[in-house]
Amino acid sequence: MQVVRLVKTSDLQQVSELIKKTGIGMTTMPKNRKEVQERIAWSVNSANKKSANPNKDTYLFVLENEKKIIGISAIYTSVSKEKPSVFFKLKKIKLSSDTYKFEKTSDILQLHLLHKPYSELGTIFIDPSSRGRGRGSLLSFARLQLIAAHKSRFDKKILVEIRGWKDKNNKSYFWESFSKAFFNLDFFSIDRLSYIDNHFITESVPKFPFIVELLPKRVQKVLAKPHPNAMPALSMLAKQGFKTNGLVDILDGGPCMEVLATKIPIVKSSFKVKVEVKRSLNFSNYGFITNYSLNNFRVVRENYNLIKNNTIEISQKTAKALQISTGDKVRINIESI
């Protein structure tokens, strides 16, 4: 059975091996084993802390299939709390002339700082040999289930950065023909540094606006355009209320999406029920089932029966995956079966 859970310290070896398969494009997860260990410890500490308020926390999830870790994803809280997050922002301005009696609206791109803290969905990856069968949505939406079960630990606004467009050779036209001019390092060095500390970006990128139609044509074509591989994720997020907000990644020109946590359908529709574990069942319902533990948080997407008095019946196999028993409370979402 497939289950998404929060990472444990004993997962270090498997997580390290999985991250090696991400290639150079994922800079939010370090490749160095010691740094991976630190990131896991950060997640474990976040899940064990007594304070229920967001405070620069990381929650790292793993997708496990028959005890093998085949995917990872994460939520980061209080992003921009200590230092503002840096983006470009797409805006419209009106240009006019009283002398020649004309008005024109133009798109501009300008450096933009986010000061108000938000929580960010990020670091999602599934082993290429294990993709499909709904695993991407399970791993992605498990993060939203954690928000539903423990709302106070997350910021009001949830943001996600969508990977920007690149060609089949992993070449970013936005970087090559625009952003590269502001820096003296290669793309992946800059991307890695920006994750650690992005202050240098505000020092390097001009503050004045760039008129989009004056940018190279191939930059205009890929501006705020998602990578083809990111389209399924973008579609899933859009169905959960995420909308583009005009923010654009400084380096690859990818779009950003945001939503208020209270407006996410899967968060709004989940509710608490009691569990009864049964040996055999004819199921009438299907959906996410989430236990109420934080440091042992677990999510499955399985069959169950919703019966009277806000109770569900689940199989022994599902109970084992969630590490729960009869009488425990869980959160569920009802989907069509």
mmCIF file of C-alpha atoms in Angstrom:
data_model
loop_
_atom_site.group_PDB
_atom_site.id
_atom_site.type_symbol
_atom_site.label_atom_id
_atom_site.label_comp_id
_atom_site.label_asym_id
_atom_site.label_seq_id
_atom_site.Cartn_x
_atom_site.Cartn_y
_atom_site.Cartn_z
ATOM 1 C CA MET A 1 0.000 0.000 0.000
ATOM 2 C CA GLN A 2 1.170 3.514 -0.815
ATOM 3 C CA VAL A 3 1.428 5.936 2.082
ATOM 4 C CA VAL A 4 2.766 9.468 2.425
ATOM 5 C CA ARG A 5 4.293 10.288 5.788
ATOM 6 C CA LEU A 6 6.667 12.752 7.367
ATOM 7 C CA VAL A 7 10.324 11.833 7.075
ATOM 8 C CA LYS A 8 12.189 10.036 9.900
ATOM 9 C CA THR A 9 15.882 10.085 10.777
ATOM 10 C CA SER A 10 16.103 6.426 9.752
ATOM 11 C CA ASP A 11 15.154 7.432 6.180
ATOM 12 C CA LEU A 12 18.511 9.106 5.533
ATOM 13 C CA GLN A 13 19.946 6.405 3.280
ATOM 14 C CA GLN A 14 16.860 6.014 1.100
ATOM 15 C CA VAL A 15 16.234 9.758 0.827
ATOM 16 C CA SER A 16 19.877 10.399 -0.082
ATOM 17 C CA GLU A 17 19.719 7.783 -2.824
ATOM 18 C CA LEU A 18 16.453 9.189 -4.177
ATOM 19 C CA ILE A 19 17.764 12.766 -4.262
ATOM 20 C CA LYS A 20 20.677 11.656 -6.432
ATOM 21 C CA LYS A 21 18.108 10.929 -9.144
ATOM 22 C CA THR A 22 16.754 14.497 -9.156
ATOM 23 C CA GLY A 23 19.666 15.804 -11.226
ATOM 24 C CA ILE A 24 20.979 19.352 -11.023
ATOM 25 C CA GLY A 25 17.605 21.023 -11.483
ATOM 26 C CA MET A 26 16.281 20.639 -7.934
ATOM 27 C CA THR A 27 18.204 23.037 -5.706
ATOM 28 C CA THR A 28 15.768 23.019 -2.781
ATOM 29 C CA MET A 29 17.137 19.643 -1.701
ATOM 30 C CA PRO A 30 20.899 19.328 -1.153
ATOM 31 C CA LYS A 31 22.809 16.440 -2.692
ATOM 32 C CA ASN A 32 25.400 16.310 0.111
ATOM 33 C CA ARG A 33 24.550 13.540 2.602
ATOM 34 C CA LYS A 34 25.368 15.692 5.639
ATOM 35 C CA GLU A 35 23.073 18.463 4.402
ATOM 36 C CA VAL A 36 20.326 15.938 3.673
ATOM 37 C CA GLN A 37 20.691 14.704 7.246
ATOM 38 C CA GLU A 38 20.357 18.293 8.493
ATOM 39 C CA ARG A 39 17.246 18.832 6.385
ATOM 40 C CA ILE A 40 15.667 15.661 7.770
ATOM 41 C CA ALA A 41 16.520 16.762 11.315
ATOM 42 C CA TRP A 42 14.919 20.138 10.606
ATOM 43 C CA SER A 43 11.693 18.433 9.556
ATOM 44 C CA VAL A 44 11.709 16.099 12.578
ATOM 45 C CA ASN A 45 12.276 19.057 14.916
ATOM 46 C CA SER A 46 9.474 21.036 13.260
ATOM 47 C CA ALA A 47 7.032 18.168 13.779
ATOM 48 C CA ASN A 48 8.063 17.770 17.421
ATOM 49 C CA LYS A 49 8.072 21.413 18.488
ATOM 50 C CA LYS A 50 5.505 22.456 21.098
ATOM 51 C CA SER A 51 4.634 25.831 19.594
ATOM 52 C CA ALA A 52 1.784 25.532 17.111
ATOM 53 C CA ASN A 53 2.699 28.720 15.241
ATOM 54 C CA PRO A 54 4.658 28.799 11.964
ATOM 55 C CA ASN A 55 8.293 29.760 12.498
ATOM 56 C CA LYS A 56 10.720 28.884 9.695
ATOM 57 C CA ASP A 57 9.654 25.234 9.774
ATOM 58 C CA THR A 58 10.242 22.531 7.201
ATOM 59 C CA TYR A 59 7.970 19.526 6.801
ATOM 60 C CA LEU A 60 9.542 16.934 4.529
ATOM 61 C CA PHE A 61 7.255 14.173 3.222
ATOM 62 C CA VAL A 62 8.162 10.820 1.734
ATOM 63 C CA LEU A 63 6.028 8.614 -0.487
ATOM 64 C CA GLU A 64 6.504 5.001 0.553
ATOM 65 C CA ASN A 65 5.454 1.930 -1.403
ATOM 66 C CA GLU A 66 6.013 -1.426 0.293
ATOM 67 C CA LYS A 67 8.626 0.168 2.602
ATOM 68 C CA LYS A 68 10.536 1.683 -0.320
ATOM 69 C CA ILE A 69 10.738 5.491 -0.526
ATOM 70 C CA ILE A 70 9.885 6.535 -4.076
ATOM 71 C CA GLY A 71 9.048 10.234 -3.700
ATOM 72 C CA ILE A 72 9.605 13.386 -1.647
ATOM 73 C CA SER A 73 7.814 16.703 -1.202
ATOM 74 C CA ALA A 74 7.884 19.530 1.328
ATOM 75 C CA ILE A 75 6.244 22.551 2.916
ATOM 76 C CA TYR A 76 8.285 25.501 4.168
ATOM 77 C CA THR A 77 6.679 27.947 6.611
ATOM 78 C CA SER A 78 7.367 31.607 7.390
ATOM 79 C CA VAL A 79 9.188 32.126 4.117
ATOM 80 C CA SER A 80 10.371 35.772 3.946
ATOM 81 C CA LYS A 81 9.979 36.212 7.712
ATOM 82 C CA GLU A 82 13.624 37.171 8.216
ATOM 83 C CA LYS A 83 14.519 38.325 4.704
ATOM 84 C CA PRO A 84 12.147 39.227 1.874
ATOM 85 C CA SER A 85 11.644 36.821 -1.008
ATOM 86 C CA VAL A 86 12.756 38.197 -4.361
ATOM 87 C CA PHE A 87 10.851 37.923 -7.638
ATOM 88 C CA PHE A 88 10.084 39.803 -10.790
ATOM 89 C CA LYS A 89 6.514 41.033 -11.037
ATOM 90 C CA LEU A 90 4.541 41.424 -14.238
ATOM 91 C CA LYS A 91 2.575 44.671 -14.221
ATOM 92 C CA LYS A 92 0.751 46.870 -16.687
ATOM 93 C CA ILE A 93 1.460 50.577 -17.131
ATOM 94 C CA LYS A 94 -0.244 53.222 -19.225
ATOM 95 C CA LEU A 95 1.864 55.316 -21.553
ATOM 96 C CA SER A 96 0.252 58.441 -22.966
ATOM 97 C CA SER A 97 0.938 61.694 -24.739
ATOM 98 C CA ASP A 98 -1.197 64.813 -24.386
ATOM 99 C CA THR A 99 0.599 66.301 -27.365
ATOM 100 C CA TYR A 100 -0.167 63.483 -29.804
ATOM 101 C CA LYS A 101 -3.337 62.311 -28.051
ATOM 102 C CA PHE A 102 -2.587 58.630 -27.604
ATOM 103 C CA GLU A 103 -2.679 56.083 -24.820
ATOM 104 C CA LYS A 104 -0.969 52.728 -24.734
ATOM 105 C CA THR A 105 -0.877 49.938 -22.161
ATOM 106 C CA SER A 106 2.397 48.038 -21.846
ATOM 107 C CA ASP A 107 3.535 45.063 -19.781
ATOM 108 C CA ILE A 108 6.547 45.655 -17.566
ATOM 109 C CA LEU A 109 8.749 43.380 -15.495
ATOM 110 C CA GLN A 110 10.138 44.804 -12.260
ATOM 111 C CA LEU A 111 12.019 43.571 -9.205
ATOM 112 C CA HIS A 112 9.555 42.791 -6.415
ATOM 113 C CA LEU A 113 10.099 41.907 -2.752
ATOM 114 C CA LEU A 114 7.675 39.869 -0.639
ATOM 115 C CA HIS A 115 7.938 40.869 3.004
ATOM 116 C CA LYS A 116 4.852 39.230 4.519
ATOM 117 C CA PRO A 117 5.506 35.609 5.600
ATOM 118 C CA TYR A 118 3.866 32.799 3.668
ATOM 119 C CA SER A 119 4.089 29.009 3.514
ATOM 120 C CA GLU A 120 5.461 27.445 0.356
ATOM 121 C CA LEU A 121 4.860 24.087 -1.295
ATOM 122 C CA GLY A 122 8.045 22.794 -2.853
ATOM 123 C CA THR A 123 10.583 20.042 -3.429
ATOM 124 C CA ILE A 124 8.348 17.502 -5.147
ATOM 125 C CA PHE A 125 9.975 14.563 -6.912
ATOM 126 C CA ILE A 126 9.025 10.971 -7.700
ATOM 127 C CA ASP A 127 11.453 8.321 -8.898
ATOM 128 C CA PRO A 128 10.987 8.236 -12.697
ATOM 129 C CA SER A 129 10.589 4.448 -12.588
ATOM 130 C CA SER A 130 7.678 4.750 -10.136
ATOM 131 C CA ARG A 131 5.560 7.526 -11.641
ATOM 132 C CA GLY A 132 1.882 7.177 -12.474
ATOM 133 C CA ARG A 133 -1.005 5.456 -10.654
ATOM 134 C CA GLY A 134 -2.009 8.705 -8.926
ATOM 135 C CA ARG A 135 1.216 8.927 -6.969
ATOM 136 C CA GLY A 136 1.891 12.529 -7.975
ATOM 137 C CA SER A 137 -1.438 13.796 -6.669
ATOM 138 C CA LEU A 138 -1.128 11.724 -3.480
ATOM 139 C CA LEU A 139 2.314 13.150 -2.737
ATOM 140 C CA SER A 140 1.274 16.693 -3.633
ATOM 141 C CA PHE A 141 -2.058 16.737 -1.812
ATOM 142 C CA ALA A 142 -0.657 15.073 1.312
ATOM 143 C CA ARG A 143 0.876 18.482 2.043
ATOM 144 C CA LEU A 144 -2.562 20.065 1.920
ATOM 145 C CA GLN A 145 -3.865 17.368 4.265
ATOM 146 C CA LEU A 146 -1.236 18.372 6.829
ATOM 147 C CA ILE A 147 -2.416 21.973 6.513
ATOM 148 C CA ALA A 148 -6.027 20.828 7.017
ATOM 149 C CA ALA A 149 -5.173 18.852 10.156
ATOM 150 C CA HIS A 150 -2.820 21.423 11.708
ATOM 151 C CA LYS A 151 -3.892 24.818 10.337
ATOM 152 C CA SER A 152 -2.275 26.928 13.057
ATOM 153 C CA ARG A 153 1.195 25.730 12.055
ATOM 154 C CA PHE A 154 0.966 27.355 8.640
ATOM 155 C CA ASP A 155 0.767 30.887 7.320
ATOM 156 C CA LYS A 156 -2.484 32.254 5.937
ATOM 157 C CA LYS A 157 -1.165 32.405 2.390
ATOM 158 C CA ILE A 158 0.206 29.367 0.552
ATOM 159 C CA LEU A 159 2.497 29.957 -2.434
ATOM 160 C CA VAL A 160 4.090 27.628 -4.949
ATOM 161 C CA GLU A 161 6.757 28.397 -7.541
ATOM 162 C CA ILE A 162 6.255 26.566 -10.820
ATOM 163 C CA ARG A 163 9.356 25.505 -12.707
ATOM 164 C CA GLY A 164 10.012 27.757 -15.711
ATOM 165 C CA TRP A 165 10.138 26.655 -19.341
ATOM 166 C CA LYS A 166 13.272 24.957 -20.669
ATOM 167 C CA ASP A 167 13.999 23.260 -23.965
ATOM 168 C CA LYS A 168 14.800 19.569 -24.452
ATOM 169 C CA ASN A 169 18.454 20.295 -23.626
ATOM 170 C CA ASN A 170 17.468 21.814 -20.254
ATOM 171 C CA LYS A 171 18.282 25.298 -21.538
ATOM 172 C CA SER A 172 16.358 28.276 -20.148
ATOM 173 C CA TYR A 173 15.864 31.035 -22.719
ATOM 174 C CA PHE A 174 14.805 33.414 -19.940
ATOM 175 C CA TRP A 175 18.125 32.868 -18.198
ATOM 176 C CA GLU A 176 20.322 32.762 -21.280
ATOM 177 C CA SER A 177 18.879 35.870 -22.942
ATOM 178 C CA PHE A 178 17.951 37.993 -19.926
ATOM 179 C CA SER A 179 18.707 37.140 -16.276
ATOM 180 C CA LYS A 180 22.217 35.870 -16.958
ATOM 181 C CA ALA A 181 23.330 39.442 -17.717
ATOM 182 C CA PHE A 182 22.905 40.440 -14.059
ATOM 183 C CA PHE A 183 25.174 37.782 -12.586
ATOM 184 C CA ASN A 184 28.687 36.424 -12.939
ATOM 185 C CA LEU A 185 27.878 32.772 -12.191
ATOM 186 C CA ASP A 186 26.185 29.909 -14.005
ATOM 187 C CA PHE A 187 22.458 29.206 -13.601
ATOM 188 C CA PHE A 188 22.700 26.347 -11.121
ATOM 189 C CA SER A 189 25.257 28.111 -8.911
ATOM 190 C CA ILE A 190 22.978 31.148 -8.741
ATOM 191 C CA ASP A 191 19.900 28.976 -8.139
ATOM 192 C CA ARG A 192 21.659 27.158 -5.321
ATOM 193 C CA LEU A 193 22.892 30.400 -3.732
ATOM 194 C CA SER A 194 19.467 32.014 -4.022
ATOM 195 C CA TYR A 195 17.966 29.205 -1.937
ATOM 196 C CA ILE A 196 20.554 29.746 0.804
ATOM 197 C CA ASP A 197 20.431 33.571 0.797
ATOM 198 C CA ASN A 198 18.800 35.614 -1.956
ATOM 199 C CA HIS A 199 19.924 39.047 -0.725
ATOM 200 C CA PHE A 200 22.606 39.225 -3.410
ATOM 201 C CA ILE A 201 19.855 39.189 -6.051
ATOM 202 C CA THR A 202 18.445 42.508 -4.819
ATOM 203 C CA GLU A 203 21.946 43.935 -5.088
ATOM 204 C CA SER A 204 22.508 42.608 -8.604
ATOM 205 C CA VAL A 205 19.208 43.181 -10.411
ATOM 206 C CA PRO A 206 18.269 46.769 -11.378
ATOM 207 C CA LYS A 207 15.244 48.253 -9.610
ATOM 208 C CA PHE A 208 13.843 50.000 -12.682
ATOM 209 C CA PRO A 209 11.119 48.343 -14.808
ATOM 210 C CA PHE A 210 11.808 46.479 -18.043
ATOM 211 C CA ILE A 211 9.253 46.926 -20.834
ATOM 212 C CA VAL A 212 8.419 43.380 -21.903
ATOM 213 C CA GLU A 213 8.035 44.108 -25.620
ATOM 214 C CA LEU A 214 11.628 45.398 -25.671
ATOM 215 C CA LEU A 215 12.984 42.102 -24.343
ATOM 216 C CA PRO A 216 14.292 39.479 -26.794
ATOM 217 C CA LYS A 217 11.419 37.706 -28.561
ATOM 218 C CA ARG A 218 12.314 34.297 -27.201
ATOM 219 C CA VAL A 219 12.295 35.707 -23.659
ATOM 220 C CA GLN A 220 8.817 37.123 -24.233
ATOM 221 C CA LYS A 221 7.604 33.716 -25.431
ATOM 222 C CA VAL A 222 8.704 31.866 -22.281
ATOM 223 C CA LEU A 223 8.024 34.590 -19.692
ATOM 224 C CA ALA A 224 5.814 33.089 -16.942
ATOM 225 C CA LYS A 225 5.509 29.910 -19.020
ATOM 226 C CA PRO A 226 5.718 26.641 -17.050
ATOM 227 C CA HIS A 227 8.029 23.793 -17.923
ATOM 228 C CA PRO A 228 6.124 21.116 -19.897
ATOM 229 C CA ASN A 229 6.767 18.604 -17.098
ATOM 230 C CA ALA A 230 5.179 21.016 -14.600
ATOM 231 C CA MET A 231 1.838 21.235 -16.412
ATOM 232 C CA PRO A 232 0.169 18.344 -14.523
ATOM 233 C CA ALA A 233 1.154 19.919 -11.182
ATOM 234 C CA LEU A 234 -0.095 23.319 -12.308
ATOM 235 C CA SER A 235 -3.416 21.799 -13.352
ATOM 236 C CA MET A 236 -3.829 19.998 -10.009
ATOM 237 C CA LEU A 237 -3.039 23.161 -8.061
ATOM 238 C CA ALA A 238 -5.439 25.245 -10.145
ATOM 239 C CA LYS A 239 -8.241 22.844 -9.186
ATOM 240 C CA GLN A 240 -7.347 23.539 -5.550
ATOM 241 C CA GLY A 241 -7.830 27.275 -5.953
ATOM 242 C CA PHE A 242 -4.246 28.305 -6.692
ATOM 243 C CA LYS A 243 -4.037 31.238 -9.107
ATOM 244 C CA THR A 244 -1.100 32.953 -10.771
ATOM 245 C CA ASN A 245 -0.223 36.181 -8.974
ATOM 246 C CA GLY A 246 1.993 37.960 -11.498
ATOM 247 C CA LEU A 247 5.196 36.963 -9.733
ATOM 248 C CA VAL A 248 7.925 35.459 -11.889
ATOM 249 C CA ASP A 249 11.057 33.599 -10.849
ATOM 250 C CA ILE A 250 14.173 35.736 -11.213
ATOM 251 C CA LEU A 251 16.204 32.993 -12.862
ATOM 252 C CA ASP A 252 14.002 30.778 -15.040
ATOM 253 C CA GLY A 253 10.974 33.062 -15.501
ATOM 254 C CA GLY A 254 8.554 30.465 -14.121
ATOM 255 C CA PRO A 255 5.165 31.596 -12.755
ATOM 256 C CA CYS A 256 4.071 31.638 -9.121
ATOM 257 C CA MET A 257 0.659 30.640 -7.795
ATOM 258 C CA GLU A 258 -0.974 31.397 -4.469
ATOM 259 C CA VAL A 259 -4.114 30.787 -2.449
ATOM 260 C CA LEU A 260 -5.397 31.445 1.060
ATOM 261 C CA ALA A 261 -5.199 28.237 3.099
ATOM 262 C CA THR A 262 -8.847 28.600 4.127
ATOM 263 C CA LYS A 263 -9.919 28.666 0.468
ATOM 264 C CA ILE A 264 -8.311 25.376 -0.610
ATOM 265 C CA PRO A 265 -11.161 22.966 -1.499
ATOM 266 C CA ILE A 266 -9.410 19.859 -0.193
ATOM 267 C CA VAL A 267 -8.743 21.655 3.112
ATOM 268 C CA LYS A 268 -12.292 23.002 3.370
ATOM 269 C CA SER A 269 -13.947 19.676 2.551
ATOM 270 C CA SER A 270 -12.003 17.434 4.938
ATOM 271 C CA PHE A 271 -13.642 16.527 8.233
ATOM 272 C CA LYS A 272 -13.018 14.520 11.368
ATOM 273 C CA VAL A 273 -14.437 11.015 11.904
ATOM 274 C CA LYS A 274 -13.927 8.042 14.192
ATOM 275 C CA VAL A 275 -12.444 4.778 12.919
ATOM 276 C CA GLU A 276 -13.687 1.199 13.104
ATOM 277 C CA VAL A 277 -11.292 -1.423 11.755
ATOM 278 C CA LYS A 278 -12.960 -4.345 9.937
ATOM 279 C CA ARG A 279 -11.562 -7.586 8.546
ATOM 280 C CA SER A 280 -13.478 -7.510 5.266
ATOM 281 C CA LEU A 281 -15.592 -4.830 3.640
ATOM 282 C CA ASN A 282 -17.589 -3.946 0.566
ATOM 283 C CA PHE A 283 -16.534 -0.342 0.171
ATOM 284 C CA SER A 284 -18.862 2.507 -0.774
ATOM 285 C CA ASN A 285 -16.480 5.479 -0.388
ATOM 286 C CA TYR A 286 -13.004 6.461 -1.519
ATOM 287 C CA GLY A 287 -10.649 9.320 -0.698
ATOM 288 C CA PHE A 288 -7.873 10.666 1.462
ATOM 289 C CA ILE A 289 -7.615 9.342 5.001
ATOM 290 C CA THR A 290 -5.258 11.202 7.326
ATOM 291 C CA ASN A 291 -4.251 10.320 10.860
ATOM 292 C CA TYR A 292 -4.120 13.032 13.528
ATOM 293 C CA SER A 293 -0.541 12.536 14.633
ATOM 294 C CA LEU A 294 1.939 15.250 13.697
ATOM 295 C CA ASN A 295 5.340 13.640 14.229
ATOM 296 C CA ASN A 296 3.922 10.394 12.807
ATOM 297 C CA PHE A 297 1.682 12.058 10.219
ATOM 298 C CA ARG A 298 0.421 9.635 7.568
ATOM 299 C CA VAL A 299 -1.909 9.875 4.564
ATOM 300 C CA VAL A 300 -3.395 7.225 2.276
ATOM 301 C CA ARG A 301 -5.938 7.372 -0.529
ATOM 302 C CA GLU A 302 -8.069 4.304 -0.008
ATOM 303 C CA ASN A 303 -11.541 2.796 0.124
ATOM 304 C CA TYR A 304 -13.699 2.997 3.241
ATOM 305 C CA ASN A 305 -17.323 3.030 4.393
ATOM 306 C CA LEU A 306 -18.821 6.182 5.879
ATOM 307 C CA ILE A 307 -21.457 5.102 8.388
ATOM 308 C CA LYS A 308 -23.644 6.927 10.918
ATOM 309 C CA ASN A 309 -22.358 9.005 13.838
ATOM 310 C CA ASN A 310 -19.400 10.357 11.853
ATOM 311 C CA THR A 311 -17.651 7.004 11.778
ATOM 312 C CA ILE A 312 -15.827 5.214 8.980
ATOM 313 C CA GLU A 313 -14.976 1.567 8.528
ATOM 314 C CA ILE A 314 -11.545 0.777 7.114
ATOM 315 C CA SER A 315 -9.599 -2.368 6.354
ATOM 316 C CA GLN A 316 -6.882 -3.746 8.594
ATOM 317 C CA LYS A 317 -4.364 -2.990 5.868
ATOM 318 C CA THR A 318 -5.373 0.686 5.801
ATOM 319 C CA ALA A 319 -5.262 0.868 9.596
ATOM 320 C CA LYS A 320 -1.767 -0.605 9.582
ATOM 321 C CA ALA A 321 -0.580 1.898 6.968
ATOM 322 C CA LEU A 322 -1.934 4.794 9.042
ATOM 323 C CA GLN A 323 -0.777 3.181 12.311
ATOM 324 C CA ILE A 324 -4.191 3.635 13.903
ATOM 325 C CA SER A 325 -6.789 1.401 15.553
ATOM 326 C CA THR A 326 -10.516 1.310 16.313
ATOM 327 C CA GLY A 327 -11.610 4.429 18.199
ATOM 328 C CA ASP A 328 -8.932 6.717 16.778
ATOM 329 C CA LYS A 329 -9.853 9.929 14.940
ATOM 330 C CA VAL A 330 -8.891 10.654 11.323
ATOM 331 C CA ARG A 331 -9.697 13.277 8.692
ATOM 332 C CA ILE A 332 -11.265 12.236 5.402
ATOM 333 C CA ASN A 333 -12.178 13.628 2.002
ATOM 334 C CA ILE A 334 -14.937 11.924 0.052
ATOM 335 C CA GLU A 335 -14.277 11.230 -3.629
ATOM 336 C CA SER A 336 -16.293 9.282 -6.172
ATOM 337 C CA ILE A 337 -15.540 5.560 -6.293
#
